[in-house]
Amino acid sequence: MLNKYARAFFTRVLTPFAALLLRLGVSPDAVTLVGTAGVMAGALVFFPMGEFFWGTIVITIFVFSDLVDGNMARQAGISSRWGAFLDSTLDRVADGAIFAGFALWYAGSGDDNILCAVAIFCLASGQVVSYTKARGESIGLPVAVNGLVERAERLVISLVAAGLAGLHTFGVPGIDILLPIALWIVAGGSLVTLIQRVVTVRRESADADAAEAAVGQAAAGPSAAGSAGQVGQVGQGSEGDR
């Protein structure tokens, strides 16, 4: 949902910046790599120390590279399969780093095994949700469902909650509860989204298989009828010979 509307807005906003980077000779792939490295640093350095506010600031700065690199490729007319593959692959790496950072905090100083497990579930389910769509499309299915909580929603919910929870270190009382709430929301929403996509792929695959079977039967119909007629003629001839 957010991906549909927010992406178009930020793409327009970041277009001048993308054009500037192209004039400076920066490649889209370089932006993708730097952006992923920045997100990983923000998540795996700051989050395990409980510095959620500053970690979120660093991640937010670099997460927009996901929009800038594609914008640059389109402006330069150099969009490629490799660029799309690299961008999608490193998105999964960055997402994993964010939830791994949460898990490390709760496994260590955060001292909450349940929330550590929830963060790990968010990490794993996010990867599987993305895989179901990619795998469905790879076998020729449209996977025509957005789902309740997609990547944009997972990031916004988690990072906004983490950033606000980080204000606890500045003396804002009780606000640190927002991160656990957000993790439970993302976990539940990811599970629902996974079920939605699996059900969609099952329905679309059944429809596709039925359509292929119908086409095969229609194509085999005339030849099958002709074969049956020939068998009948041969049988009659044999009976006459006997």
mmCIF file of C-alpha atoms in Angstrom:
data_model
loop_
_atom_site.group_PDB
_atom_site.id
_atom_site.type_symbol
_atom_site.label_atom_id
_atom_site.label_comp_id
_atom_site.label_asym_id
_atom_site.label_seq_id
_atom_site.Cartn_x
_atom_site.Cartn_y
_atom_site.Cartn_z
ATOM 1 C CA MET A 1 0.000 0.000 0.000
ATOM 2 C CA LEU A 2 2.673 2.494 1.041
ATOM 3 C CA ASN A 3 4.888 1.231 -1.747
ATOM 4 C CA LYS A 4 2.208 2.168 -4.292
ATOM 5 C CA TYR A 5 1.743 5.801 -3.204
ATOM 6 C CA ALA A 6 4.821 6.877 -1.241
ATOM 7 C CA ARG A 7 7.293 5.507 -3.789
ATOM 8 C CA ALA A 8 5.930 7.703 -6.573
ATOM 9 C CA PHE A 9 6.052 10.780 -4.325
ATOM 10 C CA PHE A 10 9.630 10.284 -3.157
ATOM 11 C CA THR A 11 10.769 9.370 -6.652
ATOM 12 C CA ARG A 12 9.671 12.822 -7.855
ATOM 13 C CA VAL A 13 11.307 14.514 -4.873
ATOM 14 C CA LEU A 14 14.623 12.691 -5.324
ATOM 15 C CA THR A 15 14.848 13.088 -9.105
ATOM 16 C CA PRO A 16 17.026 16.251 -8.963
ATOM 17 C CA PHE A 17 19.413 14.559 -6.513
ATOM 18 C CA ALA A 18 19.654 11.519 -8.777
ATOM 19 C CA ALA A 19 20.444 13.785 -11.728
ATOM 20 C CA LEU A 20 23.185 15.479 -9.696
ATOM 21 C CA LEU A 21 24.836 12.162 -8.866
ATOM 22 C CA LEU A 22 24.812 11.208 -12.550
ATOM 23 C CA ARG A 23 26.530 14.500 -13.444
ATOM 24 C CA LEU A 24 29.163 13.716 -10.829
ATOM 25 C CA GLY A 25 29.841 10.377 -12.493
ATOM 26 C CA VAL A 26 28.341 8.174 -9.761
ATOM 27 C CA SER A 27 26.875 4.891 -10.991
ATOM 28 C CA PRO A 28 23.524 3.455 -9.827
ATOM 29 C CA ASP A 29 25.249 0.277 -8.639
ATOM 30 C CA ALA A 30 27.577 2.327 -6.430
ATOM 31 C CA VAL A 31 24.574 4.047 -4.834
ATOM 32 C CA THR A 32 22.960 0.640 -4.214
ATOM 33 C CA LEU A 33 26.089 -0.710 -2.522
ATOM 34 C CA VAL A 34 26.724 2.390 -0.400
ATOM 35 C CA GLY A 35 23.081 2.574 0.626
ATOM 36 C CA THR A 36 23.038 -1.049 1.763
ATOM 37 C CA ALA A 37 26.295 -0.622 3.671
ATOM 38 C CA GLY A 38 24.883 2.454 5.429
ATOM 39 C CA VAL A 39 21.690 0.663 6.438
ATOM 40 C CA MET A 40 23.643 -2.307 7.748
ATOM 41 C CA ALA A 41 25.955 -0.040 9.737
ATOM 42 C CA GLY A 42 23.050 1.850 11.283
ATOM 43 C CA ALA A 43 21.264 -1.372 12.210
ATOM 44 C CA LEU A 44 24.118 -3.579 13.354
ATOM 45 C CA VAL A 45 26.189 -0.911 15.120
ATOM 46 C CA PHE A 46 23.575 1.290 16.807
ATOM 47 C CA PHE A 47 20.626 -1.034 17.455
ATOM 48 C CA PRO A 48 22.513 -3.689 19.473
ATOM 49 C CA MET A 49 23.699 -0.889 21.765
ATOM 50 C CA GLY A 50 20.154 0.372 22.282
ATOM 51 C CA GLU A 51 20.826 3.574 20.312
ATOM 52 C CA PHE A 52 17.577 3.334 18.398
ATOM 53 C CA PHE A 53 17.173 7.044 17.692
ATOM 54 C CA TRP A 54 20.579 7.560 16.057
ATOM 55 C CA GLY A 55 20.450 4.198 14.367
ATOM 56 C CA THR A 56 17.116 5.103 12.787
ATOM 57 C CA ILE A 57 18.508 8.454 11.629
ATOM 58 C CA VAL A 58 21.440 6.738 9.903
ATOM 59 C CA ILE A 59 19.220 4.076 8.333
ATOM 60 C CA THR A 60 16.688 6.643 7.105
ATOM 61 C CA ILE A 61 19.420 8.615 5.359
ATOM 62 C CA PHE A 62 20.670 5.581 3.481
ATOM 63 C CA VAL A 63 17.380 3.771 2.877
ATOM 64 C CA PHE A 64 16.398 6.329 0.233
ATOM 65 C CA SER A 65 19.200 4.958 -1.953
ATOM 66 C CA ASP A 66 16.669 2.295 -2.928
ATOM 67 C CA LEU A 67 14.742 5.004 -4.770
ATOM 68 C CA VAL A 68 17.730 6.996 -6.000
ATOM 69 C CA ASP A 69 19.554 4.158 -7.802
ATOM 70 C CA GLY A 70 16.529 3.164 -9.880
ATOM 71 C CA ASN A 71 15.825 6.812 -10.678
ATOM 72 C CA MET A 72 19.413 7.251 -11.851
ATOM 73 C CA ALA A 73 19.228 4.159 -14.060
ATOM 74 C CA ARG A 74 16.036 5.401 -15.733
ATOM 75 C CA GLN A 75 17.406 8.894 -16.304
ATOM 76 C CA ALA A 76 20.624 7.524 -17.792
ATOM 77 C CA GLY A 77 18.774 4.895 -19.837
ATOM 78 C CA ILE A 78 20.910 2.113 -18.401
ATOM 79 C CA SER A 79 18.277 -0.016 -16.663
ATOM 80 C CA SER A 80 19.375 -3.650 -16.732
ATOM 81 C CA ARG A 81 18.516 -7.062 -15.393
ATOM 82 C CA TRP A 82 21.721 -7.020 -13.368
ATOM 83 C CA GLY A 83 20.792 -3.721 -11.729
ATOM 84 C CA ALA A 84 17.335 -5.005 -10.839
ATOM 85 C CA PHE A 85 18.814 -8.226 -9.433
ATOM 86 C CA LEU A 86 21.445 -6.401 -7.384
ATOM 87 C CA ASP A 87 18.915 -3.927 -6.001
ATOM 88 C CA SER A 88 16.423 -6.625 -5.017
ATOM 89 C CA THR A 89 19.088 -8.844 -3.451
ATOM 90 C CA LEU A 90 20.625 -6.074 -1.364
ATOM 91 C CA ASP A 91 17.157 -4.954 -0.233
ATOM 92 C CA ARG A 92 16.810 -8.357 1.431
ATOM 93 C CA VAL A 93 20.239 -7.952 3.039
ATOM 94 C CA ALA A 94 19.342 -4.509 4.412
ATOM 95 C CA ASP A 95 15.981 -5.684 5.750
ATOM 96 C CA GLY A 96 17.631 -8.635 7.434
ATOM 97 C CA ALA A 97 20.204 -6.373 9.084
ATOM 98 C CA ILE A 98 17.504 -4.148 10.595
ATOM 99 C CA PHE A 99 15.656 -6.985 12.313
ATOM 100 C CA ALA A 100 18.923 -8.692 13.205
ATOM 101 C CA GLY A 101 19.879 -5.491 15.037
ATOM 102 C CA PHE A 102 16.651 -5.634 17.034
ATOM 103 C CA ALA A 103 17.219 -9.326 17.796
ATOM 104 C CA LEU A 104 20.780 -8.665 18.992
ATOM 105 C CA TRP A 105 19.544 -5.960 21.353
ATOM 106 C CA TYR A 106 16.899 -8.173 22.924
ATOM 107 C CA ALA A 107 19.296 -11.131 23.077
ATOM 108 C CA GLY A 108 21.814 -8.940 24.912
ATOM 109 C CA SER A 109 21.223 -5.792 26.940
ATOM 110 C CA GLY A 110 17.509 -5.731 26.107
ATOM 111 C CA ASP A 111 17.219 -9.064 27.928
ATOM 112 C CA ASP A 112 13.956 -10.289 26.426
ATOM 113 C CA ASN A 113 14.027 -13.685 24.746
ATOM 114 C CA ILE A 114 10.434 -13.450 23.563
ATOM 115 C CA LEU A 115 11.004 -10.168 21.726
ATOM 116 C CA CYS A 116 14.274 -11.565 20.375
ATOM 117 C CA ALA A 117 12.259 -14.444 18.897
ATOM 118 C CA VAL A 118 9.649 -12.019 17.507
ATOM 119 C CA ALA A 119 12.405 -9.968 15.831
ATOM 120 C CA ILE A 120 13.864 -13.136 14.297
ATOM 121 C CA PHE A 121 10.392 -14.121 13.065
ATOM 122 C CA CYS A 122 10.032 -10.665 11.462
ATOM 123 C CA LEU A 123 13.386 -11.179 9.746
ATOM 124 C CA ALA A 124 12.532 -14.647 8.444
ATOM 125 C CA SER A 125 8.930 -13.918 7.471
ATOM 126 C CA GLY A 126 9.972 -10.784 5.582
ATOM 127 C CA GLN A 127 12.366 -12.829 3.470
ATOM 128 C CA VAL A 128 9.761 -15.533 2.813
ATOM 129 C CA VAL A 129 7.064 -12.987 1.909
ATOM 130 C CA SER A 130 9.390 -11.552 -0.745
ATOM 131 C CA TYR A 131 10.348 -15.035 -1.932
ATOM 132 C CA THR A 132 6.753 -16.166 -2.433
ATOM 133 C CA LYS A 133 6.072 -13.337 -4.860
ATOM 134 C CA ALA A 134 9.377 -13.760 -6.696
ATOM 135 C CA ARG A 135 8.946 -17.525 -6.954
ATOM 136 C CA GLY A 136 5.349 -17.221 -8.096
ATOM 137 C CA GLU A 137 6.308 -14.767 -10.820
ATOM 138 C CA SER A 138 9.214 -16.977 -11.892
ATOM 139 C CA ILE A 139 6.773 -19.798 -12.754
ATOM 140 C CA GLY A 140 4.634 -17.447 -14.809
ATOM 141 C CA LEU A 141 1.978 -16.387 -12.310
ATOM 142 C CA PRO A 142 0.961 -12.750 -11.761
ATOM 143 C CA VAL A 143 0.696 -13.096 -7.943
ATOM 144 C CA ALA A 144 -1.950 -10.378 -8.079
ATOM 145 C CA VAL A 145 -2.091 -9.488 -4.397
ATOM 146 C CA ASN A 146 -0.354 -6.742 -2.446
ATOM 147 C CA GLY A 147 -0.825 -8.116 1.036
ATOM 148 C CA LEU A 148 -1.404 -6.454 4.384
ATOM 149 C CA VAL A 149 2.207 -5.680 5.309
ATOM 150 C CA GLU A 150 4.723 -5.414 2.474
ATOM 151 C CA ARG A 151 8.329 -4.195 2.620
ATOM 152 C CA ALA A 152 7.459 -0.499 2.825
ATOM 153 C CA GLU A 153 5.042 -1.071 5.702
ATOM 154 C CA ARG A 154 7.547 -3.275 7.540
ATOM 155 C CA LEU A 155 10.234 -0.618 7.313
ATOM 156 C CA VAL A 156 8.034 2.354 8.181
ATOM 157 C CA ILE A 157 6.377 0.691 11.174
ATOM 158 C CA SER A 158 9.651 -0.674 12.537
ATOM 159 C CA LEU A 159 11.823 2.391 11.974
ATOM 160 C CA VAL A 160 9.287 4.962 13.161
ATOM 161 C CA ALA A 161 8.720 2.935 16.325
ATOM 162 C CA ALA A 162 12.465 2.445 16.842
ATOM 163 C CA GLY A 163 13.198 6.130 16.336
ATOM 164 C CA LEU A 164 10.505 7.178 18.793
ATOM 165 C CA ALA A 165 11.530 4.488 21.281
ATOM 166 C CA GLY A 166 15.044 5.907 21.101
ATOM 167 C CA LEU A 167 13.755 9.127 22.629
ATOM 168 C CA HIS A 168 13.680 7.210 25.906
ATOM 169 C CA THR A 169 17.394 7.899 26.226
ATOM 170 C CA PHE A 170 16.611 11.623 26.077
ATOM 171 C CA GLY A 171 14.312 11.330 29.060
ATOM 172 C CA VAL A 172 10.923 10.717 27.408
ATOM 173 C CA PRO A 173 9.207 8.235 29.742
ATOM 174 C CA GLY A 174 7.363 5.098 28.635
ATOM 175 C CA ILE A 175 7.948 5.632 24.937
ATOM 176 C CA ASP A 176 10.261 2.636 24.612
ATOM 177 C CA ILE A 177 7.167 0.387 24.627
ATOM 178 C CA LEU A 178 6.526 1.401 21.008
ATOM 179 C CA LEU A 179 9.218 -0.869 19.590
ATOM 180 C CA PRO A 180 7.868 -4.114 21.085
ATOM 181 C CA ILE A 181 4.372 -3.156 19.906
ATOM 182 C CA ALA A 182 5.700 -2.475 16.404
ATOM 183 C CA LEU A 183 7.529 -5.797 16.254
ATOM 184 C CA TRP A 184 4.380 -7.704 17.194
ATOM 185 C CA ILE A 185 2.412 -5.765 14.558
ATOM 186 C CA VAL A 186 5.000 -6.484 11.871
ATOM 187 C CA ALA A 187 5.162 -10.161 12.861
ATOM 188 C CA GLY A 188 1.386 -10.573 12.712
ATOM 189 C CA GLY A 189 1.047 -8.553 9.524
ATOM 190 C CA SER A 190 3.843 -10.496 7.825
ATOM 191 C CA LEU A 191 2.158 -13.782 8.711
ATOM 192 C CA VAL A 192 -1.142 -12.567 7.236
ATOM 193 C CA THR A 193 0.650 -11.324 4.101
ATOM 194 C CA LEU A 194 2.431 -14.656 3.701
ATOM 195 C CA ILE A 195 -0.874 -16.522 3.928
ATOM 196 C CA GLN A 196 -2.463 -14.112 1.423
ATOM 197 C CA ARG A 197 0.302 -14.717 -1.096
ATOM 198 C CA VAL A 198 0.367 -18.482 -0.665
ATOM 199 C CA VAL A 199 -3.408 -18.659 -1.139
ATOM 200 C CA THR A 200 -3.165 -16.407 -4.200
ATOM 201 C CA VAL A 201 -0.414 -18.502 -5.775
ATOM 202 C CA ARG A 202 -2.383 -21.690 -5.101
ATOM 203 C CA ARG A 203 -5.494 -20.239 -6.763
ATOM 204 C CA GLU A 204 -3.591 -18.802 -9.728
ATOM 205 C CA SER A 205 -1.633 -22.022 -10.273
ATOM 206 C CA ALA A 206 -4.843 -24.082 -10.210
ATOM 207 C CA ASP A 207 -6.445 -21.734 -12.742
ATOM 208 C CA ALA A 208 -3.353 -21.838 -14.957
ATOM 209 C CA ASP A 209 -3.153 -25.634 -14.823
ATOM 210 C CA ALA A 210 -6.860 -25.924 -15.648
ATOM 211 C CA ALA A 211 -6.492 -23.531 -18.584
ATOM 212 C CA GLU A 212 -3.518 -25.482 -19.943
ATOM 213 C CA ALA A 213 -5.403 -28.755 -19.591
ATOM 214 C CA ALA A 214 -8.392 -27.317 -21.452
ATOM 215 C CA VAL A 215 -6.156 -26.075 -24.266
ATOM 216 C CA GLY A 216 -4.461 -29.489 -24.454
ATOM 217 C CA GLN A 217 -7.771 -31.315 -24.654
ATOM 218 C CA ALA A 218 -9.055 -28.938 -27.312
ATOM 219 C CA ALA A 219 -5.914 -29.455 -29.379
ATOM 220 C CA ALA A 220 -6.029 -33.223 -28.955
ATOM 221 C CA GLY A 221 -9.767 -33.479 -29.679
ATOM 222 C CA PRO A 222 -9.776 -33.635 -33.526
ATOM 223 C CA SER A 223 -6.799 -35.973 -33.737
ATOM 224 C CA ALA A 224 -8.261 -38.236 -31.045
ATOM 225 C CA ALA A 225 -11.574 -38.441 -32.927
ATOM 226 C CA GLY A 226 -9.745 -39.251 -36.153
ATOM 227 C CA SER A 227 -7.753 -41.975 -34.445
ATOM 228 C CA ALA A 228 -10.936 -43.487 -33.009
ATOM 229 C CA GLY A 229 -12.491 -43.585 -36.512
ATOM 230 C CA GLN A 230 -9.443 -45.291 -37.967
ATOM 231 C CA VAL A 231 -9.491 -47.906 -35.206
ATOM 232 C CA GLY A 232 -13.180 -48.591 -35.940
ATOM 233 C CA GLN A 233 -12.469 -49.046 -39.658
ATOM 234 C CA VAL A 234 -9.604 -51.404 -38.977
ATOM 235 C CA GLY A 235 -11.763 -53.420 -36.610
ATOM 236 C CA GLN A 236 -14.545 -53.776 -39.180
ATOM 237 C CA GLY A 237 -12.081 -54.857 -41.807
ATOM 238 C CA SER A 238 -10.627 -57.491 -39.551
ATOM 239 C CA GLU A 239 -14.030 -58.945 -38.765
ATOM 240 C CA GLY A 240 -14.778 -59.216 -42.504
ATOM 241 C CA ASP A 241 -11.479 -61.024 -43.150
ATOM 242 C CA ARG A 242 -12.340 -63.554 -40.496
#
